[in-house]
mmCIF file of C-alpha atoms in Angstrom:
data_model
loop_
_atom_site.group_PDB
_atom_site.id
_atom_site.type_symbol
_atom_site.label_atom_id
_atom_site.label_comp_id
_atom_site.label_asym_id
_atom_site.label_seq_id
_atom_site.Cartn_x
_atom_site.Cartn_y
_atom_site.Cartn_z
ATOM 1 C CA MET A 1 -41.257 -29.976 28.875
ATOM 2 C CA ARG A 2 -40.623 -26.348 29.615
ATOM 3 C CA ALA A 3 -39.941 -27.021 33.256
ATOM 4 C CA LYS A 4 -37.635 -24.607 34.960
ATOM 5 C CA PRO A 5 -34.602 -26.259 36.560
ATOM 6 C CA GLU A 6 -35.948 -25.347 40.005
ATOM 7 C CA GLN A 7 -39.136 -27.331 39.378
ATOM 8 C CA TYR A 8 -37.501 -30.689 38.794
ATOM 9 C CA ARG A 9 -34.632 -30.061 41.212
ATOM 10 C CA SER A 10 -36.825 -29.529 44.263
ATOM 11 C CA GLY A 11 -35.438 -31.012 47.430
ATOM 12 C CA HIS A 12 -31.862 -30.675 46.230
ATOM 13 C CA SER A 13 -29.286 -28.169 47.342
ATOM 14 C CA GLY A 14 -30.142 -25.888 44.435
ATOM 15 C CA TYR A 15 -27.265 -27.086 42.250
ATOM 16 C CA VAL A 16 -28.085 -27.117 38.550
ATOM 17 C CA SER A 17 -25.518 -28.674 36.245
ATOM 18 C CA GLU A 18 -24.164 -26.868 33.209
ATOM 19 C CA PHE A 19 -25.927 -29.379 30.987
ATOM 20 C CA ASP A 20 -29.297 -28.715 32.631
ATOM 21 C CA GLN A 21 -28.730 -24.983 32.262
ATOM 22 C CA PHE A 22 -27.800 -25.422 28.601
ATOM 23 C CA ILE A 23 -30.865 -27.556 27.819
ATOM 24 C CA HIS A 24 -33.177 -25.150 29.621
ATOM 25 C CA ASP A 25 -31.731 -22.113 27.807
ATOM 26 C CA TYR A 26 -31.750 -23.941 24.465
ATOM 27 C CA LEU A 27 -35.426 -24.870 24.800
ATOM 28 C CA VAL A 28 -36.326 -21.314 25.823
ATOM 29 C CA HIS A 29 -34.611 -19.916 22.715
ATOM 30 C CA HIS A 30 -35.764 -22.704 20.344
ATOM 31 C CA PRO A 31 -39.460 -23.440 21.018
ATOM 32 C CA ALA A 32 -39.776 -25.319 17.712
ATOM 33 C CA VAL A 33 -37.728 -28.174 19.198
ATOM 34 C CA GLU A 34 -40.365 -28.813 21.832
ATOM 35 C CA GLU A 35 -43.152 -28.613 19.245
ATOM 36 C CA ASP A 36 -41.295 -31.157 17.125
ATOM 37 C CA GLN A 37 -40.973 -33.469 20.141
ATOM 38 C CA VAL A 38 -44.715 -33.259 20.765
ATOM 39 C CA HIS A 39 -45.402 -33.961 17.083
ATOM 40 C CA GLY A 40 -43.093 -36.986 17.197
ATOM 41 C CA TRP A 41 -44.816 -38.274 20.319
ATOM 42 C CA TYR A 42 -48.209 -38.165 18.638
ATOM 43 C CA LEU A 43 -46.792 -39.682 15.470
ATOM 44 C CA TRP A 44 -45.263 -42.719 17.168
ATOM 45 C CA TRP A 45 -47.287 -43.293 20.350
ATOM 46 C CA ASP A 46 -50.696 -41.653 20.336
ATOM 47 C CA HIS A 47 -52.253 -43.125 17.240
ATOM 48 C CA LEU A 48 -55.673 -44.621 16.711
ATOM 49 C CA VAL A 49 -55.925 -48.387 17.106
ATOM 50 C CA ASP A 50 -58.006 -50.462 14.719
ATOM 51 C CA TRP A 51 -59.321 -53.076 17.168
ATOM 52 C CA LYS A 52 -60.680 -55.351 14.435
ATOM 53 C CA ASP A 53 -57.281 -55.424 12.719
ATOM 54 C CA LEU A 54 -55.568 -56.094 16.043
ATOM 55 C CA GLU A 55 -57.953 -58.971 16.723
ATOM 56 C CA ASN A 56 -57.249 -60.415 13.257
ATOM 57 C CA GLN A 57 -53.505 -60.257 13.906
ATOM 58 C CA HIS A 58 -53.984 -62.069 17.208
ATOM 59 C CA ASP A 59 -56.102 -64.769 15.558
ATOM 60 C CA ASP A 60 -53.562 -65.270 12.751
ATOM 61 C CA ALA A 61 -50.575 -65.568 15.095
ATOM 62 C CA VAL A 62 -48.868 -68.947 15.356
ATOM 63 C CA PRO A 63 -48.282 -70.067 18.940
ATOM 64 C CA VAL A 64 -44.644 -70.501 19.920
ATOM 65 C CA LYS A 65 -43.447 -73.388 22.058
ATOM 66 C CA SER A 66 -42.219 -72.388 25.480
ATOM 67 C CA TYR A 67 -38.841 -74.007 24.818
ATOM 68 C CA GLN A 68 -37.867 -73.918 21.156
ATOM 69 C CA TYR A 69 -34.562 -75.813 21.337
ATOM 70 C CA ASP A 70 -35.838 -79.397 21.695
#
């Protein structure tokens, strides 16, 4: 996430918007923001899956008709 504007603007005319400059400078001066983003990613997305529990949920699910408005 600490990509320099030049790295993700390759192939362009070299223009970097004020917003991109602001975000880049903000992340350089506030590294805790990026650490918090990484922590949030692991909290919400990269968690361990209990396969037995997932299988039980699948087995307990009630099938839904393809067209419910009969």
